[in-house]
Short mmCIF file of C-alpha atoms in Angstrom, two decimals:
data_model
loop_
_atom_site.label_atom_id
_atom_site.label_comp_id
_atom_site.label_asym_id
_atom_site.label_seq_id
_atom_site.Cartn_x
_atom_site.Cartn_y
_atom_site.Cartn_z
CA MET A 1 0.00 0.00 0.00
CA SER A 2 1.06 3.58 -0.51
CA GLU A 3 1.70 6.60 1.62
CA GLU A 4 0.49 10.08 0.73
CA ILE A 5 3.23 12.59 1.50
CA THR A 6 2.19 16.16 2.22
CA LEU A 7 4.18 19.23 3.15
CA GLN A 8 2.97 18.83 6.73
CA SER A 9 3.98 15.16 7.03
CA LEU A 10 7.35 15.88 5.43
CA ALA A 11 8.07 18.81 7.76
CA SER A 12 7.24 16.73 10.84
CA ASP A 13 9.12 13.56 9.80
CA GLU A 14 11.88 12.98 12.37
CA ASN A 15 13.93 11.05 9.80
CA VAL A 16 14.20 14.05 7.51
CA LYS A 17 16.50 16.99 8.09
CA VAL A 18 14.35 20.01 7.30
CA GLY A 19 16.13 23.30 6.82
CA TYR A 20 13.02 25.43 6.46
CA SER A 21 9.26 24.96 6.32
CA ASP A 22 6.09 27.01 6.18
CA LYS A 23 2.60 26.35 4.84
CA ASP A 24 3.84 26.49 1.21
CA ILE A 25 7.48 25.39 1.25
CA VAL A 26 9.69 22.67 2.76
CA ILE A 27 13.44 22.58 2.10
CA VAL A 28 15.29 19.30 2.80
CA ASP A 29 18.99 18.48 2.46
CA ASN A 30 19.35 15.03 4.02
CA VAL A 31 18.04 11.71 2.71
CA ARG A 32 20.35 9.23 4.41
CA ASN A 33 17.93 8.58 7.26
CA LEU A 34 14.81 8.75 5.11
CA VAL A 35 12.88 5.49 4.99
CA SER A 36 10.94 5.68 1.73
CA PRO A 37 7.70 3.71 1.31
CA ASN A 38 7.50 1.38 -1.69
CA VAL A 39 4.84 3.64 -3.18
CA ALA A 40 4.31 7.30 -2.31
CA ARG A 41 2.09 9.98 -3.75
CA MET A 42 3.67 13.40 -3.54
CA ASN A 43 0.94 15.86 -2.62
CA MET A 44 3.16 18.79 -3.64
CA ASN A 45 5.53 19.90 -6.40
CA MET A 46 9.14 18.78 -6.05
CA LEU A 47 12.52 19.97 -7.30
CA VAL A 48 15.66 17.93 -6.55
CA ILE A 49 19.23 18.92 -7.49
CA CYS A 50 21.55 15.90 -7.56
CA THR A 51 25.11 16.86 -6.63
CA ASN A 52 26.47 13.30 -6.36
CA GLY A 53 25.44 9.67 -6.84
CA ARG A 54 22.30 8.34 -8.46
CA ALA A 55 18.62 7.74 -7.72
CA GLU A 56 16.08 5.79 -9.72
CA GLY A 57 12.46 4.75 -9.57
CA SER A 58 9.16 5.22 -11.35
CA MET A 59 6.96 8.29 -11.71
CA ASN A 60 3.35 7.42 -12.51
CA GLY A 61 4.58 4.04 -13.71
CA VAL A 62 7.29 5.46 -16.00
CA LYS A 63 10.90 4.60 -15.14
CA ALA A 64 13.10 7.57 -14.32
CA SER A 65 16.61 8.18 -13.01
CA LEU A 66 18.53 11.11 -11.56
CA GLU A 67 22.30 11.43 -11.71
CA LYS A 68 25.00 13.89 -10.73
CA ASN A 69 24.55 17.31 -12.34
CA GLN A 70 20.89 16.72 -13.11
CA VAL A 71 17.76 18.37 -11.77
CA THR A 72 14.42 16.58 -11.57
CA ILE A 73 11.16 18.51 -11.41
CA THR A 74 7.79 16.92 -10.79
CA PRO A 75 4.33 18.44 -10.47
CA ALA A 76 1.96 17.73 -7.60
CA ASN A 77 0.17 14.39 -7.22
CA VAL A 78 2.83 12.27 -8.91
CA THR A 79 3.07 8.70 -7.63
CA MET A 80 6.63 7.55 -6.91
CA SER A 81 7.42 3.83 -6.68
CA ASN A 82 10.37 1.41 -6.54
CA PHE A 83 12.59 4.25 -5.37
CA MET A 84 16.28 3.46 -4.77
CA ILE A 85 19.35 5.62 -4.15
CA SER A 86 23.08 4.92 -4.30
CA PRO A 87 25.10 5.10 -1.05
CA ASP A 88 26.83 8.27 -2.25
CA PHE A 89 23.62 10.08 -3.27
CA GLU A 90 23.65 13.75 -2.29
CA PHE A 91 21.03 16.32 -3.14
CA LYS A 92 19.21 19.56 -2.42
CA ALA A 93 15.40 19.31 -2.45
CA PHE A 94 12.56 21.80 -2.49
CA PHE A 95 8.90 20.87 -1.97
CA PHE A 96 6.25 23.50 -2.62
CA THR A 97 2.57 24.12 -3.26
CA THR A 98 1.15 25.05 -6.65
CA ASN A 99 -0.09 28.33 -5.18
CA ILE A 100 3.40 29.49 -4.19
CA LEU A 101 4.72 28.34 -7.57
CA HIS A 102 2.22 30.60 -9.33
CA SER A 103 3.20 33.52 -7.11
CA PHE A 104 6.90 32.92 -7.92
CA LEU A 105 6.60 32.42 -11.68
CA ARG A 106 3.53 34.51 -12.57
CA GLU A 107 3.38 34.90 -16.36
CA LYS A 108 6.31 32.47 -16.74
CA MET A 109 4.12 29.66 -15.41
CA GLN A 110 3.49 28.71 -19.04
CA LEU A 111 7.10 27.45 -19.27
CA TRP A 112 6.53 25.17 -16.29
CA ASN A 113 3.24 23.85 -17.73
CA GLU A 114 4.74 23.20 -21.15
CA LEU A 115 7.70 21.32 -19.68
CA MET A 116 5.62 19.30 -17.19
CA TYR A 117 2.33 18.63 -18.94
CA ILE A 118 2.91 19.00 -22.68
CA ARG A 119 6.52 17.88 -23.24
CA HIS A 120 6.64 15.65 -20.12
CA ILE A 121 10.27 16.62 -19.49
CA HIS A 122 11.09 16.01 -15.83
CA VAL A 123 14.90 15.79 -15.81
CA LEU A 124 17.16 18.67 -16.82
CA PRO A 125 20.87 17.97 -17.42
CA MET A 126 23.19 20.72 -16.23
CA THR A 127 26.84 21.62 -16.50
CA GLU A 128 29.08 21.88 -13.43
CA LYS A 129 28.84 25.66 -13.73
CA GLU A 130 25.02 25.57 -13.79
CA ILE A 131 24.88 23.22 -10.80
CA SER A 132 27.26 25.54 -8.94
CA TYR A 133 25.03 28.48 -9.86
CA PHE A 134 21.94 26.86 -8.34
CA THR A 135 23.71 25.43 -5.29
CA HIS A 136 24.91 28.96 -4.51
CA PHE A 137 21.25 29.91 -4.15
CA TYR A 138 20.92 27.03 -1.71
CA ASP A 139 23.97 28.20 0.26
CA MET A 140 22.40 31.64 0.63
CA LEU A 141 19.13 30.05 1.71
CA SER A 142 20.98 27.91 4.26
CA PHE A 143 22.62 30.98 5.72
CA CYS A 144 19.22 32.68 6.09
CA MET A 145 17.61 29.54 7.50
CA GLU A 146 20.28 29.28 10.18
CA THR A 147 19.71 32.81 11.42
CA ASP A 148 17.60 33.57 14.49
CA ASP A 149 13.88 33.03 13.91
CA ASN A 150 13.32 36.51 15.33
CA MET A 151 15.19 38.09 12.43
CA PRO A 152 12.83 40.65 10.87
CA PHE A 153 11.31 39.56 7.53
CA LYS A 154 13.13 36.21 7.59
CA SER A 155 10.35 34.40 5.69
CA ASP A 156 10.13 37.22 3.14
CA VAL A 157 13.86 37.07 2.49
CA ILE A 158 13.78 33.27 2.06
CA GLN A 159 10.83 33.46 -0.32
CA SER A 160 12.52 36.23 -2.31
CA LEU A 161 15.63 34.07 -2.73
CA LEU A 162 13.48 31.13 -3.74
CA ARG A 163 11.64 33.21 -6.32
CA ALA A 164 14.96 34.34 -7.79
CA ALA A 165 16.13 30.71 -7.98
CA PHE A 166 12.90 29.63 -9.68
CA LEU A 167 13.13 32.44 -12.22
CA ALA A 168 16.69 31.32 -13.01
CA LEU A 169 15.36 27.78 -13.39
CA CYS A 170 12.77 29.08 -15.86
CA GLY A 171 15.65 30.33 -17.98
CA ARG A 172 17.11 26.81 -17.97
CA MET A 173 13.68 25.39 -18.87
CA LYS A 174 13.40 27.77 -21.79
CA ALA A 175 16.79 26.63 -23.09
CA GLN A 176 15.70 22.99 -22.77
CA LEU A 177 12.58 23.39 -24.85
CA ASP A 178 12.96 22.89 -28.57
CA GLU A 179 12.48 25.75 -30.98
CA THR A 180 8.75 26.30 -30.91
CA SER A 181 6.72 25.40 -33.95
CA GLU A 182 3.67 27.17 -32.60
CA ASP A 183 1.70 29.36 -34.99
CA THR A 184 2.91 32.88 -34.32
CA SER A 185 -0.62 34.15 -34.85
CA THR A 186 -1.76 32.41 -31.67
CA SER A 187 -2.91 35.16 -29.35
CA ALA A 188 -1.65 35.79 -25.85
CA GLN A 189 -5.26 35.45 -24.72
CA THR A 190 -5.43 31.89 -26.05
CA THR A 191 -2.18 30.96 -24.31
CA SER A 192 -3.43 32.46 -21.06
CA LEU A 193 -6.71 30.55 -21.31
CA PHE A 194 -4.94 27.24 -21.82
CA GLN A 195 -2.70 27.92 -18.83
CA ARG A 196 -5.74 28.78 -16.69
CA PHE A 197 -7.39 25.50 -17.70
CA LEU A 198 -4.28 23.51 -16.73
CA HIS A 199 -4.12 25.30 -13.39
CA LEU A 200 -7.80 24.58 -12.75
CA LEU A 201 -7.32 20.92 -13.66
CA GLN A 202 -4.25 20.61 -11.43
CA THR A 203 -5.86 22.21 -8.38
CA THR A 204 -9.37 20.72 -8.58
CA GLU A 205 -9.78 17.96 -6.01
CA MET A 206 -12.57 16.14 -7.90
CA ARG A 207 -11.21 16.16 -11.43
CA HIS A 208 -13.92 13.91 -12.88
CA ARG A 209 -16.03 16.74 -14.20
CA THR A 210 -17.44 17.51 -17.61
CA VAL A 211 -15.81 19.80 -20.13
CA GLU A 212 -18.89 21.98 -19.70
CA SER A 213 -18.15 22.34 -15.98
CA TYR A 214 -14.55 23.42 -16.54
CA ALA A 215 -15.60 25.75 -19.36
CA SER A 216 -18.21 27.32 -17.09
CA ASP A 217 -15.52 28.05 -14.47
CA LEU A 218 -13.50 29.78 -17.21
CA CYS A 219 -16.56 31.66 -18.55
CA ILE A 220 -16.22 30.24 -22.08
CA THR A 221 -18.04 27.63 -24.19
CA PRO A 222 -16.99 23.95 -24.07
CA LYS A 223 -16.36 24.00 -27.81
CA TYR A 224 -13.97 26.93 -27.52
CA LEU A 225 -12.13 25.33 -24.56
CA SER A 226 -11.55 22.12 -26.54
CA ALA A 227 -10.43 24.08 -29.59
CA VAL A 228 -7.91 26.03 -27.50
CA CYS A 229 -6.57 22.84 -25.88
CA LYS A 230 -6.26 21.10 -29.24
CA LYS A 231 -4.38 24.02 -30.78
CA LYS A 232 -2.02 24.47 -27.83
CA SER A 233 -1.29 20.82 -26.99
CA GLY A 234 -2.72 18.51 -29.64
CA LYS A 235 -5.19 17.12 -27.08
CA THR A 236 -8.80 18.08 -26.44
CA ALA A 237 -10.02 19.30 -23.06
CA ASN A 238 -11.75 15.95 -22.50
CA GLU A 239 -8.49 14.09 -23.19
CA TRP A 240 -6.70 16.25 -20.61
CA ILE A 241 -9.43 15.56 -18.03
CA THR A 242 -9.45 11.83 -18.79
CA GLU A 243 -5.67 11.59 -18.46
CA HIS A 244 -5.74 13.12 -14.97
CA VAL A 245 -8.76 11.10 -13.85
CA MET A 246 -7.20 7.83 -15.03
CA GLU A 247 -4.07 8.55 -13.02
CA ASP A 248 -6.21 9.27 -9.95
CA ILE A 249 -8.09 6.01 -10.44
CA ARG A 250 -4.89 4.00 -10.86
CA TYR A 251 -3.46 5.55 -7.72
CA TYR A 252 -6.46 4.96 -5.46
CA LEU A 253 -7.21 1.45 -6.72
CA CYS A 254 -3.66 0.14 -6.88
CA THR A 255 -2.01 1.82 -3.90
CA THR A 256 -4.69 2.44 -1.23
CA ASP A 257 -7.15 0.40 0.82
CA LEU A 258 -10.07 2.75 0.12
CA SER A 259 -13.29 1.00 -0.85
CA ILE A 260 -14.81 1.45 -4.30
CA LYS A 261 -17.54 3.58 -2.75
CA GLN A 262 -14.99 5.81 -1.01
CA ILE A 263 -13.01 6.22 -4.23
CA CYS A 264 -16.17 7.13 -6.14
CA SER A 265 -16.95 9.82 -3.58
CA ARG A 266 -13.42 11.18 -3.58
CA LEU A 267 -13.14 11.37 -7.37
CA GLY A 268 -16.65 12.69 -8.05
CA PHE A 269 -18.33 9.65 -9.62
CA PRO A 270 -22.08 9.47 -8.90
CA ASN A 271 -22.12 5.75 -7.99
CA PRO A 272 -20.02 2.54 -8.15
CA SER A 273 -21.89 1.32 -11.22
CA PHE A 274 -20.92 4.38 -13.25
CA PHE A 275 -17.38 4.17 -11.88
CA GLY A 276 -17.09 0.52 -12.91
CA LYS A 277 -18.27 1.32 -16.42
CA TYR A 278 -15.70 4.15 -16.67
CA VAL A 279 -12.85 1.89 -15.49
CA ARG A 280 -13.81 -0.89 -17.92
CA GLN A 281 -13.99 1.64 -20.76
CA HIS A 282 -10.55 3.15 -20.10
CA PHE A 283 -8.59 0.25 -18.60
CA GLY A 284 -10.26 -2.74 -20.23
CA MET A 285 -10.94 -4.41 -16.88
CA THR A 286 -13.12 -4.06 -13.79
CA PRO A 287 -12.04 -1.96 -10.80
CA MET A 288 -11.27 -5.12 -8.80
CA GLN A 289 -9.21 -6.56 -11.65
CA LEU A 290 -7.26 -3.30 -11.89
CA ARG A 291 -6.72 -3.31 -8.12
CA GLN A 292 -5.35 -6.86 -8.26
CA SER A 293 -3.23 -6.33 -11.38
#
């Protein structure tokens, strides 16, 4: 069975050396005493800078690895499994809410969304110089974190440093993305709308909703929402919703002890019968068969 890891549980874990934590951010720099569950769902976004050694595992069922001079970035609600690290693994890690990410990146959030949700690029290779550049941010953060808690504006200073580091990371993301083939006539309004839809989809607890429901929240027609999604990503709005809902279903059926009825309630399905039909349609098996697979 799995464990759901939140910012609160991470900050209070005695096996983890936490350098700083608040309601939106946890900074960790020690993994040697961390006992990782076989399966864990990360309730928050995560950024890990590997300075030595190697780590490997699966993210949402896809094998991934992290080596020296690489940075891995994952969005919230990713399921990690079969996680292993080498004895010499060293890292700097940042865990943060989607809300604080939006406040840091603002209009540059589109780079994050394109990397995470459209290109599915989660590992960025870096040169020694680039790694040194980002670890210097961490050194400055460490210095601030070690100061007296009564220091005026301590949290503001830490968050300002973090925002600067994330903006620098956006520059590295931009370099990683291929030359865009996007139609230059695409309006800024269309781009903004697609980003708002992704944000809504990422932060909605019950994602199993109709395209009409999401479109209503965005004050546009369902047809226009799907057209925007198709133009920006090659997938319709319904395909985006289905992709997220399927991952939620796989997580709750395969890694938790929740009953079918409880899962239906949590995901927004009206009843177990409808849920069973949905699972058979998208997975080719019943919920119980998927749970046992």
